[in-house]
PDB file of C-alpha atoms in Angstrom:
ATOM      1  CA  UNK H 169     -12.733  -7.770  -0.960  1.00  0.00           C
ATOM      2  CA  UNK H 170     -16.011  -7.075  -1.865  1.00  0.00           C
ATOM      3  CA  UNK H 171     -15.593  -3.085  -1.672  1.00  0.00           C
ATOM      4  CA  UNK H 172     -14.635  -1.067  -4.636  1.00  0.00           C
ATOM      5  CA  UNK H 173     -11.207   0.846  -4.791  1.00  0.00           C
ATOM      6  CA  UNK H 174     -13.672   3.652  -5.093  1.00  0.00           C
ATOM      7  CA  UNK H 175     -16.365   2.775  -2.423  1.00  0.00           C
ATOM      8  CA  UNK H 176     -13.070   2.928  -0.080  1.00  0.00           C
ATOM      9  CA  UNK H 177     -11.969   5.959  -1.181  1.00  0.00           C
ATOM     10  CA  UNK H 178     -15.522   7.877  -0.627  1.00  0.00           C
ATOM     11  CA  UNK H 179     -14.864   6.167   2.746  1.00  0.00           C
ATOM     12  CA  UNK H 180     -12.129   7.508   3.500  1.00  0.00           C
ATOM     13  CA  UNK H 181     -12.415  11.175   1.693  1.00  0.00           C
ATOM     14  CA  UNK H 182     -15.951  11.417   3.972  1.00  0.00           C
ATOM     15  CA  UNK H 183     -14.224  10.242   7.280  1.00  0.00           C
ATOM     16  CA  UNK H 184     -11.388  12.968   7.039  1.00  0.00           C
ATOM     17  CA  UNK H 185     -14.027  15.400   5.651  1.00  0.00           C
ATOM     18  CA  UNK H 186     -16.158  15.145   8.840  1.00  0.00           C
ATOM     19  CA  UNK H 187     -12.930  16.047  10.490  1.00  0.00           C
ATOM     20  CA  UNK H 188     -11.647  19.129   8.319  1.00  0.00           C
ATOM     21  CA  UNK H 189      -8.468  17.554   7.494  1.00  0.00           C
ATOM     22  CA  UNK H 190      -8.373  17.973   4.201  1.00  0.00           C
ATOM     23  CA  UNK H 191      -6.066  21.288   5.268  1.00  0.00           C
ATOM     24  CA  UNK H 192      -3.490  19.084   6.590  1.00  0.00           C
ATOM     25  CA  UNK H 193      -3.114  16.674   3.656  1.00  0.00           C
ATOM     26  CA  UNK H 194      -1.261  18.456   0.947  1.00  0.00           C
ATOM     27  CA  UNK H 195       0.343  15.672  -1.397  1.00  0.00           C
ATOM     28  CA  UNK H 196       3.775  15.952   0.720  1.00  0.00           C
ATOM     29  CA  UNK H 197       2.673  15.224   4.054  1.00  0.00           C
ATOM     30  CA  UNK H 198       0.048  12.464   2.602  1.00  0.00           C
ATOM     31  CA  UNK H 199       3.358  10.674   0.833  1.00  0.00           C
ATOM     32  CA  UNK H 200       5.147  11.016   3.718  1.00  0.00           C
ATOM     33  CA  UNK H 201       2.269   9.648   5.976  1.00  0.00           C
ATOM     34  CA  UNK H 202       2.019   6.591   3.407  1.00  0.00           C
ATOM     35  CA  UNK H 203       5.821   5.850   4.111  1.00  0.00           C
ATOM     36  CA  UNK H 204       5.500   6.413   7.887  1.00  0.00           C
ATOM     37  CA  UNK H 205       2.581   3.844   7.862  1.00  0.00           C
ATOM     38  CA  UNK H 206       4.415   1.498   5.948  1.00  0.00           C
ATOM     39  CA  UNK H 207       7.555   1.938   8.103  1.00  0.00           C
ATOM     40  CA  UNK H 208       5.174   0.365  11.088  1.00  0.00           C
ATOM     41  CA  UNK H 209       3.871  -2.372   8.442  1.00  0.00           C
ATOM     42  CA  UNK H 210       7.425  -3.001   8.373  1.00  0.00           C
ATOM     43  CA  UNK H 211       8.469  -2.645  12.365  1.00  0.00           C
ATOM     44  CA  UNK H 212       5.932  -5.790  12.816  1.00  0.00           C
ATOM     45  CA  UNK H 213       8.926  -7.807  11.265  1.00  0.00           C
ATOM     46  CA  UNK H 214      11.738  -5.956  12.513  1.00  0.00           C
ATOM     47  CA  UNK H 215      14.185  -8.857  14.692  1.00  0.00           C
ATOM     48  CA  UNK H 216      11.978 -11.537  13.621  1.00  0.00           C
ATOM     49  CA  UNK H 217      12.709 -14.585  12.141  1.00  0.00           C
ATOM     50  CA  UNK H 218      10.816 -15.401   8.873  1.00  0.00           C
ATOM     51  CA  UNK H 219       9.162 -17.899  10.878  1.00  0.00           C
ATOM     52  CA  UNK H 220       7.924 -15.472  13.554  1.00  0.00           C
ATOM     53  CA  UNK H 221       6.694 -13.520  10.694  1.00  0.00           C
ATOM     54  CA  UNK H 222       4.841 -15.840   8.901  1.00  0.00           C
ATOM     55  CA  UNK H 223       3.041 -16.883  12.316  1.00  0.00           C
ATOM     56  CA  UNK H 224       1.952 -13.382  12.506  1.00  0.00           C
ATOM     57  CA  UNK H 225      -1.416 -13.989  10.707  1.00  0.00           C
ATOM     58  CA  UNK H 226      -1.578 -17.015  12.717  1.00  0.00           C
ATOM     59  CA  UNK H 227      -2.754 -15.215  16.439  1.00  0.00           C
ATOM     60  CA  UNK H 228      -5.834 -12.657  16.555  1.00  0.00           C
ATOM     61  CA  UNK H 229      -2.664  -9.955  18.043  1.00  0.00           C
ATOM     62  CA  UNK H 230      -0.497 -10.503  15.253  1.00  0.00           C
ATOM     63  CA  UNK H 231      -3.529 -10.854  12.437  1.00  0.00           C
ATOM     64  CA  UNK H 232      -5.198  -7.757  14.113  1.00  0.00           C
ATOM     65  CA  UNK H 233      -1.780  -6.013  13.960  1.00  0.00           C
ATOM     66  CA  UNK H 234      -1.168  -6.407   9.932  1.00  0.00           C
ATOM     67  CA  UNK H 235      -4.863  -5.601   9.358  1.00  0.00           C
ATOM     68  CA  UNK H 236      -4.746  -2.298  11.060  1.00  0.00           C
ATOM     69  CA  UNK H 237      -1.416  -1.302   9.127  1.00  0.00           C
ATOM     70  CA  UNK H 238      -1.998  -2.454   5.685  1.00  0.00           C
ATOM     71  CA  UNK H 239      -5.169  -0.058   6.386  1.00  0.00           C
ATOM     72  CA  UNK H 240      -3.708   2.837   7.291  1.00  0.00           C
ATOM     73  CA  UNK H 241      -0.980   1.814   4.236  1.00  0.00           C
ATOM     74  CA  UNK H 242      -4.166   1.626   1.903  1.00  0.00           C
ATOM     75  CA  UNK H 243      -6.265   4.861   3.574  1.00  0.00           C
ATOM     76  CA  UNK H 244      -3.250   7.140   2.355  1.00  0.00           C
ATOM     77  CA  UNK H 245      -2.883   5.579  -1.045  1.00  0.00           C
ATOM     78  CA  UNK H 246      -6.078   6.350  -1.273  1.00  0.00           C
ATOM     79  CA  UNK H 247      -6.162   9.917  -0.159  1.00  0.00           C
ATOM     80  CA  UNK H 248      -3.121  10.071  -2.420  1.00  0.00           C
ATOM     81  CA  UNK H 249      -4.745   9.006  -5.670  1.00  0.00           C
ATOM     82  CA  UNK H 250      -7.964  10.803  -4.959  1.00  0.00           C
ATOM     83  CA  UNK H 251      -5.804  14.435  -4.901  1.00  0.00           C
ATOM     84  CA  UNK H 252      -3.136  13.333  -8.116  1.00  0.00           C
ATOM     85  CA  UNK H 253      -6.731  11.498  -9.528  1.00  0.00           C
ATOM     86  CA  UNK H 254      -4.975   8.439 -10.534  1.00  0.00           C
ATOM     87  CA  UNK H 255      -7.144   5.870 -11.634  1.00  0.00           C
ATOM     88  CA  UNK H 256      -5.518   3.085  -8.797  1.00  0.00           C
ATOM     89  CA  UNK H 257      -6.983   0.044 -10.791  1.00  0.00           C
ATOM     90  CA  UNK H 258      -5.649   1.030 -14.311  1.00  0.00           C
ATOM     91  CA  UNK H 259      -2.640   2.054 -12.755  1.00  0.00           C
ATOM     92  CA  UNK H 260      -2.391  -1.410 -11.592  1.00  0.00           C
ATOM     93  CA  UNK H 261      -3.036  -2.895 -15.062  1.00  0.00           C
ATOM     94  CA  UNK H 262      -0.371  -0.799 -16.878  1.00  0.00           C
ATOM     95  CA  UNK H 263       2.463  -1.051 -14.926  1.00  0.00           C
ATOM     96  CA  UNK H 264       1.326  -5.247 -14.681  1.00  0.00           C
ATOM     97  CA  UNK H 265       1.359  -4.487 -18.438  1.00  0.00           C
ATOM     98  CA  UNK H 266       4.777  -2.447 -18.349  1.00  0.00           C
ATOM     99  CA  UNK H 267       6.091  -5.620 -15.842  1.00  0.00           C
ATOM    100  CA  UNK H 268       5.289  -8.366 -17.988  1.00  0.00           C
ATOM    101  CA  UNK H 269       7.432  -7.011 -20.540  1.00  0.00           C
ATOM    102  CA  UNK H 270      10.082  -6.395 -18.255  1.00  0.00           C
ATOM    103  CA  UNK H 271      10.122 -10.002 -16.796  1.00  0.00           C
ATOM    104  CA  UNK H 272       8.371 -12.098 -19.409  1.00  0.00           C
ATOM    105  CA  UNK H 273       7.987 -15.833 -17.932  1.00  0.00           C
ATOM    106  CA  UNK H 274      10.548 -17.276 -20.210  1.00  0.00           C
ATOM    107  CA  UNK H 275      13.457 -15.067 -18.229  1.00  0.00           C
ATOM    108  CA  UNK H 276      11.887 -15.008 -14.830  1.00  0.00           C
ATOM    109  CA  UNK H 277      10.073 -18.295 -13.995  1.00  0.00           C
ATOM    110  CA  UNK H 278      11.337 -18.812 -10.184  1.00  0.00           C
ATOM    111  CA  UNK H 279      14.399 -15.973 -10.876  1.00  0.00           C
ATOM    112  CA  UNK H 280      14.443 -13.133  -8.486  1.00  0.00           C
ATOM    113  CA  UNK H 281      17.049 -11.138 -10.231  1.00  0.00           C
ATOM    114  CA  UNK H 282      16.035  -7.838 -11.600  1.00  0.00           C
ATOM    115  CA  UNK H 283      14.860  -7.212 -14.954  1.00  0.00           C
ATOM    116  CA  UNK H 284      18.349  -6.217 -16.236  1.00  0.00           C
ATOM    117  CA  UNK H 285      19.846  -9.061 -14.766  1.00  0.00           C
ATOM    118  CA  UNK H 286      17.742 -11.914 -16.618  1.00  0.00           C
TER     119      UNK H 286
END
Protein backbone atom coordinates (compact mmCIF):
# COMPACT_ATOMS: atom_id res chain seq x y z
CA UNK A 1 0.00 0.00 0.00
CA UNK A 2 2.43 2.28 -0.97
CA UNK A 3 -0.16 5.19 -1.91
CA UNK A 4 -1.20 7.77 0.55
CA UNK A 5 -4.91 7.99 1.84
CA UNK A 6 -4.45 11.34 0.23
CA UNK A 7 -2.60 10.50 -3.09
CA UNK A 8 -5.93 8.23 -3.53
CA UNK A 9 -8.16 10.70 -2.82
CA UNK A 10 -6.60 13.39 -5.45
CA UNK A 11 -7.12 10.23 -7.57
CA UNK A 12 -10.21 9.86 -7.23
CA UNK A 13 -11.52 13.71 -6.74
CA UNK A 14 -9.52 14.27 -10.41
CA UNK A 15 -11.15 11.14 -12.09
CA UNK A 16 -14.82 12.28 -11.20
CA UNK A 17 -13.71 15.90 -11.89
CA UNK A 18 -12.80 15.09 -15.53
CA UNK A 19 -16.29 13.76 -15.61
CA UNK A 20 -18.40 16.69 -13.92
CA UNK A 21 -19.78 14.55 -11.32
CA UNK A 22 -19.16 16.35 -8.60
CA UNK A 23 -23.11 17.57 -9.21
CA UNK A 24 -24.27 14.18 -8.56
CA UNK A 25 -22.40 13.46 -5.31
CA UNK A 26 -24.08 15.37 -2.58
CA UNK A 27 -23.13 13.59 0.85
CA UNK A 28 -26.57 11.47 0.63
CA UNK A 29 -26.24 9.81 -2.53
CA UNK A 30 -22.24 9.33 -1.88
CA UNK A 31 -23.34 7.40 1.63
CA UNK A 32 -25.74 5.63 -0.04
CA UNK A 33 -23.36 4.67 -2.98
CA UNK A 34 -20.75 3.51 -0.18
CA UNK A 35 -23.51 1.08 1.22
CA UNK A 36 -24.63 -0.07 -2.26
CA UNK A 37 -20.91 -0.93 -2.99
CA UNK A 38 -20.51 -2.65 0.07
CA UNK A 39 -23.82 -4.54 -0.36
CA UNK A 40 -21.92 -6.21 -3.63
CA UNK A 41 -18.63 -6.65 -1.34
CA UNK A 42 -21.05 -8.54 0.56
CA UNK A 43 -23.18 -10.50 -2.39
CA UNK A 44 -19.58 -12.19 -3.21
CA UNK A 45 -20.36 -14.28 0.02
CA UNK A 46 -23.94 -14.51 -0.15
CA UNK A 47 -24.86 -18.78 -0.11
CA UNK A 48 -21.34 -19.54 0.40
CA UNK A 49 -19.80 -21.58 2.75
CA UNK A 50 -16.95 -19.97 4.81
CA UNK A 51 -14.83 -22.21 2.94
CA UNK A 52 -15.96 -21.02 -0.51
CA UNK A 53 -15.28 -17.66 0.84
CA UNK A 54 -12.04 -17.95 2.04
CA UNK A 55 -11.01 -19.62 -1.44
CA UNK A 56 -12.16 -16.49 -2.98
CA UNK A 57 -8.68 -14.80 -2.92
CA UNK A 58 -7.43 -18.06 -3.95
CA UNK A 59 -8.56 -17.86 -8.10
CA UNK A 60 -7.60 -14.65 -10.29
CA UNK A 61 -12.00 -14.45 -10.70
CA UNK A 62 -12.61 -14.48 -7.18
CA UNK A 63 -9.25 -12.26 -6.16
CA UNK A 64 -10.13 -9.89 -9.13
CA UNK A 65 -13.74 -9.81 -7.80
CA UNK A 66 -12.87 -8.52 -4.01
CA UNK A 67 -10.26 -6.14 -5.49
CA UNK A 68 -12.66 -4.34 -7.68
CA UNK A 69 -15.28 -4.00 -4.70
CA UNK A 70 -13.22 -3.11 -1.79
CA UNK A 71 -12.27 -0.26 -4.49
CA UNK A 72 -15.27 1.04 -5.27
CA UNK A 73 -15.98 0.54 -1.13
CA UNK A 74 -12.73 2.73 -0.64
CA UNK A 75 -13.35 5.37 -3.85
CA UNK A 76 -16.64 6.54 -1.94
CA UNK A 77 -15.10 6.70 1.49
CA UNK A 78 -12.97 8.70 -0.03
CA UNK A 79 -15.19 11.06 -1.89
CA UNK A 80 -17.02 11.00 1.43
CA UNK A 81 -14.25 12.29 3.66
CA UNK A 82 -12.93 14.68 1.09
CA UNK A 83 -16.65 16.67 1.18
CA UNK A 84 -17.23 16.20 5.43
CA UNK A 85 -13.00 16.82 5.36
CA UNK A 86 -12.39 14.15 7.80
CA UNK A 87 -8.96 13.48 8.32
CA UNK A 88 -9.48 9.32 7.39
CA UNK A 89 -6.08 8.40 9.12
CA UNK A 90 -6.69 10.26 12.48
CA UNK A 91 -10.05 9.16 12.35
CA UNK A 92 -8.65 5.78 12.34
CA UNK A 93 -6.34 6.44 15.33
CA UNK A 94 -9.08 7.87 17.62
CA UNK A 95 -11.71 5.65 17.38
CA UNK A 96 -8.56 2.65 17.66
CA UNK A 97 -7.95 4.96 20.66
CA UNK A 98 -11.78 5.18 21.72
CA UNK A 99 -11.75 0.98 21.01
CA UNK A 100 -9.00 0.10 23.11
CA UNK A 101 -10.71 1.49 25.95
CA UNK A 102 -13.77 -0.13 25.14
CA UNK A 103 -12.21 -3.67 24.81
CA UNK A 104 -8.94 -3.44 26.70
CA UNK A 105 -6.98 -6.93 26.18
CA UNK A 106 -7.54 -8.06 29.68
CA UNK A 107 -11.60 -8.38 28.86
CA UNK A 108 -11.36 -9.26 25.22
CA UNK A 109 -8.35 -11.52 24.46
CA UNK A 110 -10.12 -14.18 21.98
CA UNK A 111 -13.90 -12.83 23.32
CA UNK A 112 -16.18 -11.69 20.63
CA UNK A 113 -18.84 -10.35 22.85
CA UNK A 114 -19.49 -6.69 22.72
CA UNK A 115 -17.98 -4.19 24.83
CA UNK A 116 -20.90 -4.21 27.33
CA UNK A 117 -20.91 -7.74 27.50
CA UNK A 118 -17.16 -8.32 28.77
Amino acid sequence: MADSLLELGRAVQAFRDERDWSQFHGLKHLIVSLCLEAGELLELAQWKSDAEVDALPLSQEGREALSDECADVLAYLLLIADKTKIDLAAALRRKLTKNALKYPVEKSLGRREKYSLL
